[in-house]
Amino acid sequence: MTTASEAIRGIPNACQALPNLVTGGQPGPKHLEALKAAGAAVVLDIREPDEFRGFDEAAAVRETGMEYLNIPVGHTEFSDPLMEQVLGALRRHAGDLVLFHCASGNRCGGPLIAHLLLDHGMDEEDAIAVAFRGGLRSRALLDWGLDYARRHHDAGPGT
C-alpha cells in the first residue's frame, strides 16, 4: 500500500505535517490517485478558484471518491473568520487523511501553525519548523497563524 509521504512525493514543498495531514503545493492528477490509494479522504485546496492548476482539480478529486474543499486564501486580509473556516475544515476531518495545499505550500503555513498549536499542542518553534518544511515563506502568514493561536490558546480547540 502506498503511504501518504510516498503519495505526495514530487509535490512542491511536500510535507507530512501529522500522521493524517500532508501539506504542500499544487498536486497533479497522479498525486491525487496515489493519495486515494494511501487512504486519503479529503483535499483541502486554499487556492483562489481562478488560479491556474493545469487540470480540473475539483473534478479529479471527486473522480477518485475523495471530498474536495476549496476555501480561498488569497493575497487579501488574513482575518479570524477566514482562519476559522480553514481550521474548521481541518477539525471536521481530524480522523481522515487530508491533503492541505495551495500553489507552493506558503499560504498553508499560517493556518497550519495555528492548527498545530491549538489542536495538537505543539510548541511554537516546532510548529513553525513544520510550516517552513511545508513551504511557508511569508512573514505575514507566519504572523497570522501565531497571532491567531496566541489569542485563542486558552479558549481551546474550535474557538
mmCIF file with all atom_site columns, C-alpha atoms in Angstrom, residues 12-157:
data_model
loop_
_atom_site.group_PDB
_atom_site.id
_atom_site.type_symbol
_atom_site.label_atom_id
_atom_site.label_alt_id
_atom_site.label_comp_id
_atom_site.label_asym_id
_atom_site.label_entity_id
_atom_site.label_seq_id
_atom_site.pdbx_PDB_ins_code
_atom_site.Cartn_x
_atom_site.Cartn_y
_atom_site.Cartn_z
_atom_site.occupancy
_atom_site.B_iso_or_equiv
_atom_site.pdbx_formal_charge
_atom_site.auth_seq_id
_atom_site.auth_comp_id
_atom_site.auth_asym_id
_atom_site.auth_atom_id
_atom_site.pdbx_PDB_model_num
ATOM 1   C CA . PRO A 1 12  ? 6.343   21.274 -4.252  1.00 0.00 ? 12  PRO A CA 1
ATOM 2   C CA . ASN A 1 13  ? 7.290   21.532 -0.557  1.00 0.00 ? 13  ASN A CA 1
ATOM 3   C CA . ALA A 1 14  ? 5.584   18.234 0.242   1.00 0.00 ? 14  ALA A CA 1
ATOM 4   C CA . CYS A 1 15  ? 5.433   17.704 3.987   1.00 0.00 ? 15  CYS A CA 1
ATOM 5   C CA . GLN A 1 16  ? 3.829   15.133 6.250   1.00 0.00 ? 16  GLN A CA 1
ATOM 6   C CA . ALA A 1 17  ? 2.851   17.585 8.981   1.00 0.00 ? 17  ALA A CA 1
ATOM 7   C CA . LEU A 1 18  ? 0.979   14.976 11.036  1.00 0.00 ? 18  LEU A CA 1
ATOM 8   C CA . PRO A 1 19  ? 0.234   11.288 10.515  1.00 0.00 ? 19  PRO A CA 1
ATOM 9   C CA . ASN A 1 20  ? -3.110  12.232 8.922   1.00 0.00 ? 20  ASN A CA 1
ATOM 10  C CA . LEU A 1 21  ? -2.202  15.609 7.401   1.00 0.00 ? 21  LEU A CA 1
ATOM 11  C CA . VAL A 1 22  ? 0.031   16.205 4.394   1.00 0.00 ? 22  VAL A CA 1
ATOM 12  C CA . THR A 1 23  ? 0.690   19.669 3.018   1.00 0.00 ? 23  THR A CA 1
ATOM 13  C CA . GLY A 1 24  ? 2.426   21.352 0.152   1.00 0.00 ? 24  GLY A CA 1
ATOM 14  C CA . GLY A 1 25  ? 1.937   22.932 -3.208  1.00 0.00 ? 25  GLY A CA 1
ATOM 15  C CA . GLN A 1 26  ? -0.235  22.064 -6.176  1.00 0.00 ? 26  GLN A CA 1
ATOM 16  C CA . PRO A 1 27  ? -0.682  18.319 -6.695  1.00 0.00 ? 27  PRO A CA 1
ATOM 17  C CA . GLY A 1 28  ? -1.103  16.711 -10.070 1.00 0.00 ? 28  GLY A CA 1
ATOM 18  C CA . PRO A 1 29  ? -3.592  14.028 -11.055 1.00 0.00 ? 29  PRO A CA 1
ATOM 19  C CA . LYS A 1 30  ? -1.100  11.240 -10.282 1.00 0.00 ? 30  LYS A CA 1
ATOM 20  C CA . HIS A 1 31  ? -0.673  12.593 -6.746  1.00 0.00 ? 31  HIS A CA 1
ATOM 21  C CA . LEU A 1 32  ? -4.433  12.520 -6.220  1.00 0.00 ? 32  LEU A CA 1
ATOM 22  C CA . GLU A 1 33  ? -4.639  8.902  -7.355  1.00 0.00 ? 33  GLU A CA 1
ATOM 23  C CA . ALA A 1 34  ? -1.714  7.974  -5.090  1.00 0.00 ? 34  ALA A CA 1
ATOM 24  C CA . LEU A 1 35  ? -3.273  9.827  -2.163  1.00 0.00 ? 35  LEU A CA 1
ATOM 25  C CA . LYS A 1 36  ? -6.523  7.930  -2.610  1.00 0.00 ? 36  LYS A CA 1
ATOM 26  C CA . ALA A 1 37  ? -4.542  4.666  -2.682  1.00 0.00 ? 37  ALA A CA 1
ATOM 27  C CA . ALA A 1 38  ? -2.849  5.775  0.554   1.00 0.00 ? 38  ALA A CA 1
ATOM 28  C CA . GLY A 1 39  ? -6.253  6.216  2.190   1.00 0.00 ? 39  GLY A CA 1
ATOM 29  C CA . ALA A 1 40  ? -6.777  9.958  1.794   1.00 0.00 ? 40  ALA A CA 1
ATOM 30  C CA . ALA A 1 41  ? -10.363 11.127 2.085   1.00 0.00 ? 41  ALA A CA 1
ATOM 31  C CA . VAL A 1 42  ? -10.146 14.909 1.661   1.00 0.00 ? 42  VAL A CA 1
ATOM 32  C CA . VAL A 1 43  ? -8.302  17.510 -0.382  1.00 0.00 ? 43  VAL A CA 1
ATOM 33  C CA . LEU A 1 44  ? -8.417  20.989 1.152   1.00 0.00 ? 44  LEU A CA 1
ATOM 34  C CA . ASP A 1 45  ? -7.359  23.465 -1.531  1.00 0.00 ? 45  ASP A CA 1
ATOM 35  C CA . ILE A 1 46  ? -6.886  27.057 -0.363  1.00 0.00 ? 46  ILE A CA 1
ATOM 36  C CA . ARG A 1 47  ? -6.073  28.487 -3.779  1.00 0.00 ? 47  ARG A CA 1
ATOM 37  C CA . GLU A 1 48  ? -8.319  31.071 -5.377  1.00 0.00 ? 48  GLU A CA 1
ATOM 38  C CA . PRO A 1 49  ? -10.771 29.402 -7.803  1.00 0.00 ? 49  PRO A CA 1
ATOM 39  C CA . ASP A 1 50  ? -9.323  31.261 -10.805 1.00 0.00 ? 50  ASP A CA 1
ATOM 40  C CA . GLU A 1 51  ? -5.699  30.247 -10.168 1.00 0.00 ? 51  GLU A CA 1
ATOM 41  C CA . PHE A 1 52  ? -4.260  28.027 -12.891 1.00 0.00 ? 52  PHE A CA 1
ATOM 42  C CA . ARG A 1 53  ? -3.956  24.391 -11.841 1.00 0.00 ? 53  ARG A CA 1
ATOM 43  C CA . GLY A 1 54  ? -3.329  22.736 -15.189 1.00 0.00 ? 54  GLY A CA 1
ATOM 44  C CA . PHE A 1 55  ? -6.347  20.452 -14.831 1.00 0.00 ? 55  PHE A CA 1
ATOM 45  C CA . ASP A 1 56  ? -9.803  20.409 -13.230 1.00 0.00 ? 56  ASP A CA 1
ATOM 46  C CA . GLU A 1 57  ? -8.673  19.561 -9.725  1.00 0.00 ? 57  GLU A CA 1
ATOM 47  C CA . ALA A 1 58  ? -12.134 19.501 -8.165  1.00 0.00 ? 58  ALA A CA 1
ATOM 48  C CA . ALA A 1 59  ? -13.388 17.019 -10.764 1.00 0.00 ? 59  ALA A CA 1
ATOM 49  C CA . ALA A 1 60  ? -10.243 14.888 -10.499 1.00 0.00 ? 60  ALA A CA 1
ATOM 50  C CA . VAL A 1 61  ? -10.551 14.713 -6.706  1.00 0.00 ? 61  VAL A CA 1
ATOM 51  C CA . ARG A 1 62  ? -14.211 13.762 -6.906  1.00 0.00 ? 62  ARG A CA 1
ATOM 52  C CA . GLU A 1 63  ? -13.457 11.110 -9.550  1.00 0.00 ? 63  GLU A CA 1
ATOM 53  C CA . THR A 1 64  ? -11.184 9.383  -7.027  1.00 0.00 ? 64  THR A CA 1
ATOM 54  C CA . GLY A 1 65  ? -14.008 9.373  -4.475  1.00 0.00 ? 65  GLY A CA 1
ATOM 55  C CA . MET A 1 66  ? -12.324 11.890 -2.184  1.00 0.00 ? 66  MET A CA 1
ATOM 56  C CA . GLU A 1 67  ? -14.000 15.065 -0.946  1.00 0.00 ? 67  GLU A CA 1
ATOM 57  C CA . TYR A 1 68  ? -12.819 18.366 -2.434  1.00 0.00 ? 68  TYR A CA 1
ATOM 58  C CA . LEU A 1 69  ? -12.951 21.506 -0.300  1.00 0.00 ? 69  LEU A CA 1
ATOM 59  C CA . ASN A 1 70  ? -11.947 24.960 -1.520  1.00 0.00 ? 70  ASN A CA 1
ATOM 60  C CA . ILE A 1 71  ? -11.504 27.802 0.960   1.00 0.00 ? 71  ILE A CA 1
ATOM 61  C CA . PRO A 1 72  ? -9.729  30.595 -0.912  1.00 0.00 ? 72  PRO A CA 1
ATOM 62  C CA . VAL A 1 73  ? -6.870  32.261 0.911   1.00 0.00 ? 73  VAL A CA 1
ATOM 63  C CA . GLY A 1 74  ? -5.709  34.937 -1.464  1.00 0.00 ? 74  GLY A CA 1
ATOM 64  C CA . HIS A 1 75  ? -3.435  37.858 -1.075  1.00 0.00 ? 75  HIS A CA 1
ATOM 65  C CA . THR A 1 76  ? -6.052  39.782 0.867   1.00 0.00 ? 76  THR A CA 1
ATOM 66  C CA . GLU A 1 77  ? -6.739  40.383 4.527   1.00 0.00 ? 77  GLU A CA 1
ATOM 67  C CA . PHE A 1 78  ? -5.874  37.431 6.723   1.00 0.00 ? 78  PHE A CA 1
ATOM 68  C CA . SER A 1 79  ? -8.857  37.533 9.071   1.00 0.00 ? 79  SER A CA 1
ATOM 69  C CA . ASP A 1 80  ? -10.104 35.495 12.001  1.00 0.00 ? 80  ASP A CA 1
ATOM 70  C CA . PRO A 1 81  ? -13.208 34.332 10.080  1.00 0.00 ? 81  PRO A CA 1
ATOM 71  C CA . LEU A 1 82  ? -11.007 33.060 7.246   1.00 0.00 ? 82  LEU A CA 1
ATOM 72  C CA . MET A 1 83  ? -8.715  31.261 9.703   1.00 0.00 ? 83  MET A CA 1
ATOM 73  C CA . GLU A 1 84  ? -11.762 29.754 11.395  1.00 0.00 ? 84  GLU A CA 1
ATOM 74  C CA . GLN A 1 85  ? -13.037 28.403 8.070   1.00 0.00 ? 85  GLN A CA 1
ATOM 75  C CA . VAL A 1 86  ? -9.744  26.659 7.358   1.00 0.00 ? 86  VAL A CA 1
ATOM 76  C CA . LEU A 1 87  ? -9.332  25.364 10.917  1.00 0.00 ? 87  LEU A CA 1
ATOM 77  C CA . GLY A 1 88  ? -12.950 24.223 10.930  1.00 0.00 ? 88  GLY A CA 1
ATOM 78  C CA . ALA A 1 89  ? -12.354 22.103 7.829   1.00 0.00 ? 89  ALA A CA 1
ATOM 79  C CA . LEU A 1 90  ? -9.209  20.578 9.335   1.00 0.00 ? 90  LEU A CA 1
ATOM 80  C CA . ARG A 1 91  ? -11.026 19.876 12.602  1.00 0.00 ? 91  ARG A CA 1
ATOM 81  C CA . ARG A 1 92  ? -14.064 18.311 10.916  1.00 0.00 ? 92  ARG A CA 1
ATOM 82  C CA . HIS A 1 93  ? -11.745 15.909 9.125   1.00 0.00 ? 93  HIS A CA 1
ATOM 83  C CA . ALA A 1 94  ? -9.360  15.211 12.005  1.00 0.00 ? 94  ALA A CA 1
ATOM 84  C CA . GLY A 1 95  ? -9.868  11.468 11.647  1.00 0.00 ? 95  GLY A CA 1
ATOM 85  C CA . ASP A 1 96  ? -9.273  11.492 7.888   1.00 0.00 ? 96  ASP A CA 1
ATOM 86  C CA . LEU A 1 97  ? -6.090  11.611 5.868   1.00 0.00 ? 97  LEU A CA 1
ATOM 87  C CA . VAL A 1 98  ? -6.138  15.119 4.369   1.00 0.00 ? 98  VAL A CA 1
ATOM 88  C CA . LEU A 1 99  ? -4.064  16.861 1.715   1.00 0.00 ? 99  LEU A CA 1
ATOM 89  C CA . PHE A 1 100 ? -3.947  20.575 2.618   1.00 0.00 ? 100 PHE A CA 1
ATOM 90  C CA . HIS A 1 101 ? -2.445  22.631 -0.207  1.00 0.00 ? 101 HIS A CA 1
ATOM 91  C CA . CYS A 1 102 ? -2.084  25.893 -2.091  1.00 0.00 ? 102 CYS A CA 1
ATOM 92  C CA . ALA A 1 103 ? 0.234   26.622 -5.035  1.00 0.00 ? 103 ALA A CA 1
ATOM 93  C CA . SER A 1 104 ? 3.519   26.246 -3.149  1.00 0.00 ? 104 SER A CA 1
ATOM 94  C CA . GLY A 1 105 ? 2.621   25.476 0.466   1.00 0.00 ? 105 GLY A CA 1
ATOM 95  C CA . ASN A 1 106 ? 3.269   29.062 1.565   1.00 0.00 ? 106 ASN A CA 1
ATOM 96  C CA . ARG A 1 107 ? -0.371  30.018 2.213   1.00 0.00 ? 107 ARG A CA 1
ATOM 97  C CA . CYS A 1 108 ? -0.940  26.821 4.179   1.00 0.00 ? 108 CYS A CA 1
ATOM 98  C CA . GLY A 1 109 ? 1.694   27.933 6.689   1.00 0.00 ? 109 GLY A CA 1
ATOM 99  C CA . GLY A 1 110 ? -0.352  30.345 8.784   1.00 0.00 ? 110 GLY A CA 1
ATOM 100 C CA . PRO A 1 111 ? -3.344  28.062 9.305   1.00 0.00 ? 111 PRO A CA 1
ATOM 101 C CA . LEU A 1 112 ? -1.030  25.074 9.751   1.00 0.00 ? 112 LEU A CA 1
ATOM 102 C CA . ILE A 1 113 ? 0.796   26.828 12.599  1.00 0.00 ? 113 ILE A CA 1
ATOM 103 C CA . ALA A 1 114 ? -2.486  27.686 14.316  1.00 0.00 ? 114 ALA A CA 1
ATOM 104 C CA . HIS A 1 115 ? -3.749  24.110 13.842  1.00 0.00 ? 115 HIS A CA 1
ATOM 105 C CA . LEU A 1 116 ? -0.582  22.560 15.242  1.00 0.00 ? 116 LEU A CA 1
ATOM 106 C CA . LEU A 1 117 ? -0.534  24.891 18.245  1.00 0.00 ? 117 LEU A CA 1
ATOM 107 C CA . LEU A 1 118 ? -4.226  24.880 19.128  1.00 0.00 ? 118 LEU A CA 1
ATOM 108 C CA . ASP A 1 119 ? -5.324  21.379 18.155  1.00 0.00 ? 119 ASP A CA 1
ATOM 109 C CA . HIS A 1 120 ? -2.173  19.322 18.613  1.00 0.00 ? 120 HIS A CA 1
ATOM 110 C CA . GLY A 1 121 ? -0.400  21.074 21.490  1.00 0.00 ? 121 GLY A CA 1
ATOM 111 C CA . MET A 1 122 ? 2.799   21.554 19.531  1.00 0.00 ? 122 MET A CA 1
ATOM 112 C CA . ASP A 1 123 ? 5.154   24.264 20.751  1.00 0.00 ? 123 ASP A CA 1
ATOM 113 C CA . GLU A 1 124 ? 5.702   27.357 18.596  1.00 0.00 ? 124 GLU A CA 1
ATOM 114 C CA . GLU A 1 125 ? 9.227   26.507 17.482  1.00 0.00 ? 125 GLU A CA 1
ATOM 115 C CA . ASP A 1 126 ? 8.230   23.051 16.267  1.00 0.00 ? 126 ASP A CA 1
ATOM 116 C CA . ALA A 1 127 ? 5.032   24.300 14.589  1.00 0.00 ? 127 ALA A CA 1
ATOM 117 C CA . ILE A 1 128 ? 6.981   26.981 12.735  1.00 0.00 ? 128 ILE A CA 1
ATOM 118 C CA . ALA A 1 129 ? 9.586   24.410 11.645  1.00 0.00 ? 129 ALA A CA 1
ATOM 119 C CA . VAL A 1 130 ? 6.866   22.147 10.230  1.00 0.00 ? 130 VAL A CA 1
ATOM 120 C CA . ALA A 1 131 ? 5.263   25.086 8.400   1.00 0.00 ? 131 ALA A CA 1
ATOM 121 C CA . PHE A 1 132 ? 8.626   26.061 6.885   1.00 0.00 ? 132 PHE A CA 1
ATOM 122 C CA . ARG A 1 133 ? 9.191   22.458 5.731   1.00 0.00 ? 133 ARG A CA 1
ATOM 123 C CA . GLY A 1 134 ? 5.772   22.700 4.067   1.00 0.00 ? 134 GLY A CA 1
ATOM 124 C CA . GLY A 1 135 ? 6.670   25.851 2.119   1.00 0.00 ? 135 GLY A CA 1
ATOM 125 C CA . LEU A 1 136 ? 5.895   28.803 4.421   1.00 0.00 ? 136 LEU A CA 1
ATOM 126 C CA . ARG A 1 137 ? 7.937   31.827 3.332   1.00 0.00 ? 137 ARG A CA 1
ATOM 127 C CA . SER A 1 138 ? 5.727   34.828 4.122   1.00 0.00 ? 138 SER A CA 1
ATOM 128 C CA . ARG A 1 139 ? 6.215   36.743 7.354   1.00 0.00 ? 139 ARG A CA 1
ATOM 129 C CA . ALA A 1 140 ? 2.603   37.975 7.132   1.00 0.00 ? 140 ALA A CA 1
ATOM 130 C CA . LEU A 1 141 ? 1.284   34.405 7.012   1.00 0.00 ? 141 LEU A CA 1
ATOM 131 C CA . LEU A 1 142 ? 3.570   33.352 9.854   1.00 0.00 ? 142 LEU A CA 1
ATOM 132 C CA . ASP A 1 143 ? 2.323   36.263 11.956  1.00 0.00 ? 143 ASP A CA 1
ATOM 133 C CA . TRP A 1 144 ? -1.307  35.485 11.076  1.00 0.00 ? 144 TRP A CA 1
ATOM 134 C CA . GLY A 1 145 ? -1.011  31.928 12.371  1.00 0.00 ? 145 GLY A CA 1
ATOM 135 C CA . LEU A 1 146 ? 0.934   32.845 15.504  1.00 0.00 ? 146 LEU A CA 1
ATOM 136 C CA . ASP A 1 147 ? -1.278  35.804 16.372  1.00 0.00 ? 147 ASP A CA 1
ATOM 137 C CA . TYR A 1 148 ? -4.471  33.789 15.944  1.00 0.00 ? 148 TYR A CA 1
ATOM 138 C CA . ALA A 1 149 ? -3.136  30.888 18.016  1.00 0.00 ? 149 ALA A CA 1
ATOM 139 C CA . ARG A 1 150 ? -1.873  33.130 20.795  1.00 0.00 ? 150 ARG A CA 1
ATOM 140 C CA . ARG A 1 151 ? -5.205  34.934 21.047  1.00 0.00 ? 151 ARG A CA 1
ATOM 141 C CA . HIS A 1 152 ? -7.198  31.691 21.054  1.00 0.00 ? 152 HIS A CA 1
ATOM 142 C CA . HIS A 1 153 ? -4.851  29.436 23.037  1.00 0.00 ? 153 HIS A CA 1
ATOM 143 C CA . ASP A 1 154 ? -6.732  29.492 26.315  1.00 0.00 ? 154 ASP A CA 1
ATOM 144 C CA . ALA A 1 155 ? -10.111 29.162 24.660  1.00 0.00 ? 155 ALA A CA 1
ATOM 145 C CA . GLY A 1 156 ? -9.421  25.591 23.492  1.00 0.00 ? 156 GLY A CA 1
ATOM 146 C CA . PRO A 1 157 ? -9.916  23.882 20.126  1.00 0.00 ? 157 PRO A CA 1
#
